[in-house]
Short mmCIF file of C-alpha atoms in Angstrom, two decimals:
data_model
loop_
_atom_site.label_atom_id
_atom_site.label_comp_id
_atom_site.label_asym_id
_atom_site.label_seq_id
_atom_site.Cartn_x
_atom_site.Cartn_y
_atom_site.Cartn_z
CA GLN A 1 -5.96 -8.52 15.20
CA VAL A 2 -3.84 -8.22 12.07
CA GLN A 3 -0.27 -6.98 11.91
CA LEU A 4 1.05 -5.42 8.74
CA VAL A 5 4.78 -4.84 8.46
CA GLU A 6 6.17 -2.69 5.67
CA SER A 7 9.69 -2.73 4.33
CA GLY A 8 11.65 -1.38 1.39
CA GLY A 9 11.48 2.35 1.89
CA GLY A 10 14.50 4.59 1.65
CA LEU A 11 16.23 7.35 -0.26
CA VAL A 12 16.36 7.24 -4.04
CA GLN A 13 17.28 9.70 -6.74
CA SER A 14 14.71 11.17 -9.08
CA GLY A 15 14.00 8.73 -11.87
CA GLY A 16 14.91 5.75 -9.74
CA SER A 17 12.92 2.79 -8.48
CA LEU A 18 11.96 1.23 -5.18
CA ARG A 19 9.95 -1.79 -4.16
CA LEU A 20 7.85 -1.73 -1.02
CA SER A 21 6.61 -4.90 0.63
CA CYS A 22 3.90 -5.47 3.21
CA THR A 23 3.80 -8.75 5.10
CA ALA A 24 0.55 -9.63 6.83
CA SER A 25 0.18 -11.79 9.92
CA ARG A 26 -2.70 -13.72 8.38
CA SER A 27 -3.69 -14.94 4.96
CA ILE A 28 -4.24 -11.99 2.65
CA SER A 29 -6.75 -13.97 0.64
CA ARG A 30 -9.23 -13.23 3.44
CA PHE A 31 -9.07 -9.49 2.89
CA ASP A 32 -11.58 -7.72 0.71
CA ARG A 33 -8.92 -5.30 -0.39
CA MET A 34 -5.30 -4.46 0.29
CA GLY A 35 -3.69 -1.21 -0.65
CA TRP A 36 -0.94 1.30 -0.27
CA TYR A 37 -1.55 4.82 0.95
CA ARG A 38 0.86 7.67 1.30
CA GLN A 39 1.02 10.87 3.28
CA ALA A 40 3.33 13.73 2.47
CA PRO A 41 4.06 16.50 5.01
CA GLY A 42 1.12 18.88 5.27
CA LYS A 43 -1.08 16.75 3.04
CA GLN A 44 -3.87 14.27 3.58
CA ARG A 45 -3.29 10.57 3.33
CA GLU A 46 -4.16 9.35 -0.15
CA LEU A 47 -4.76 5.97 -1.72
CA VAL A 48 -1.97 5.15 -4.15
CA ALA A 49 -2.84 1.64 -5.29
CA ALA A 50 -5.13 -1.18 -4.29
CA VAL A 51 -5.83 -4.79 -5.15
CA THR A 52 -9.08 -6.59 -4.40
CA SER A 53 -9.56 -10.18 -3.32
CA GLY A 54 -10.47 -10.94 -6.91
CA GLY A 55 -7.20 -9.50 -8.17
CA SER A 56 -8.51 -6.25 -9.63
CA THR A 57 -6.13 -3.34 -9.28
CA SER A 58 -6.62 0.40 -9.17
CA TYR A 59 -4.22 3.34 -9.05
CA ALA A 60 -4.20 7.02 -8.32
CA ASP A 61 -3.89 9.04 -11.52
CA SER A 62 -0.57 10.44 -10.34
CA VAL A 63 1.08 7.01 -10.30
CA LYS A 64 -0.57 5.21 -13.21
CA GLY A 65 1.99 3.70 -15.50
CA ARG A 66 4.75 4.07 -12.90
CA PHE A 67 3.60 1.98 -9.92
CA THR A 68 2.47 -1.62 -9.88
CA ILE A 69 0.77 -3.39 -6.99
CA SER A 70 1.01 -7.16 -6.72
CA ARG A 71 0.25 -10.00 -4.33
CA ASP A 72 2.11 -13.10 -3.19
CA ILE A 73 -0.77 -14.94 -1.57
CA ALA A 74 1.31 -17.93 -0.52
CA ASN A 75 3.56 -15.70 1.59
CA ASN A 76 0.97 -13.09 2.64
CA ILE A 77 2.83 -10.26 0.94
CA VAL A 78 1.56 -7.27 -1.01
CA SER A 79 4.16 -5.28 -2.89
CA LEU A 80 4.34 -1.93 -4.59
CA GLN A 81 6.88 -1.57 -7.36
CA MET A 82 7.60 2.10 -7.94
CA SER A 83 9.52 3.43 -10.91
CA SER A 84 10.26 6.82 -12.46
CA LEU A 85 10.08 8.31 -9.00
CA ASN A 86 10.02 12.06 -8.58
CA ALA A 87 10.06 14.48 -5.67
CA GLU A 88 6.25 14.48 -5.48
CA ASP A 89 6.38 10.81 -4.51
CA THR A 90 8.20 11.64 -1.29
CA ALA A 91 5.96 10.55 1.58
CA VAL A 92 5.40 7.99 4.27
CA TYR A 93 3.83 4.94 2.64
CA TYR A 94 1.35 2.85 4.60
CA CYS A 95 0.06 -0.62 3.94
CA ASN A 96 -3.67 -1.05 4.49
CA SER A 97 -5.94 -4.05 4.61
CA ARG A 98 -9.72 -4.14 4.64
CA ILE A 99 -11.91 -7.06 5.62
CA VAL A 100 -15.68 -7.37 5.49
CA VAL A 101 -16.91 -8.33 8.97
CA ASN A 102 -20.63 -8.96 8.51
CA VAL A 103 -23.34 -9.62 5.93
CA GLU A 104 -24.28 -5.94 5.90
CA GLY A 105 -20.91 -5.15 4.43
CA ALA A 106 -19.36 -3.43 7.41
CA THR A 107 -15.58 -3.38 7.12
CA ARG A 108 -12.60 -3.23 9.42
CA GLU A 109 -9.28 -1.79 8.40
CA TYR A 110 -5.75 -2.37 9.56
CA TRP A 111 -2.66 -0.27 9.04
CA GLY A 112 1.05 -0.80 9.01
CA GLN A 113 3.46 1.51 10.78
CA GLY A 114 4.55 3.22 7.58
CA THR A 115 7.82 3.40 5.69
CA GLN A 116 9.51 6.58 4.50
CA VAL A 117 10.21 7.09 0.82
CA THR A 118 12.36 10.09 -0.04
CA VAL A 119 13.12 11.04 -3.62
CA SER A 120 16.00 13.46 -4.07
CA PRO A 121 16.10 15.87 -7.03
#
């Protein structure tokens, strides 16, 4: 079992910045991919940013150029630096980790409890 604990959410004004952190209970170097998802009220959960075990990153079009995902492997932390925030970024943000569990490529995913990010106009 893996525990993921998020921190760093809160209330920020439009145009401001926040940094989210996700601390894992085991070495993140073992995960195939780690990412941040978000879910706004009435909307589906969406992938915001991800980083693979090889260090490749990917972003949703809506956050490209504004959000940056990074890893601190020594401390088992994945962070999401968010800047130029706007009201559309308001959501609960979830940390996610994915690990390959067999040679066929089956995966298992783990989720954090979520942290609220609210951007005021």
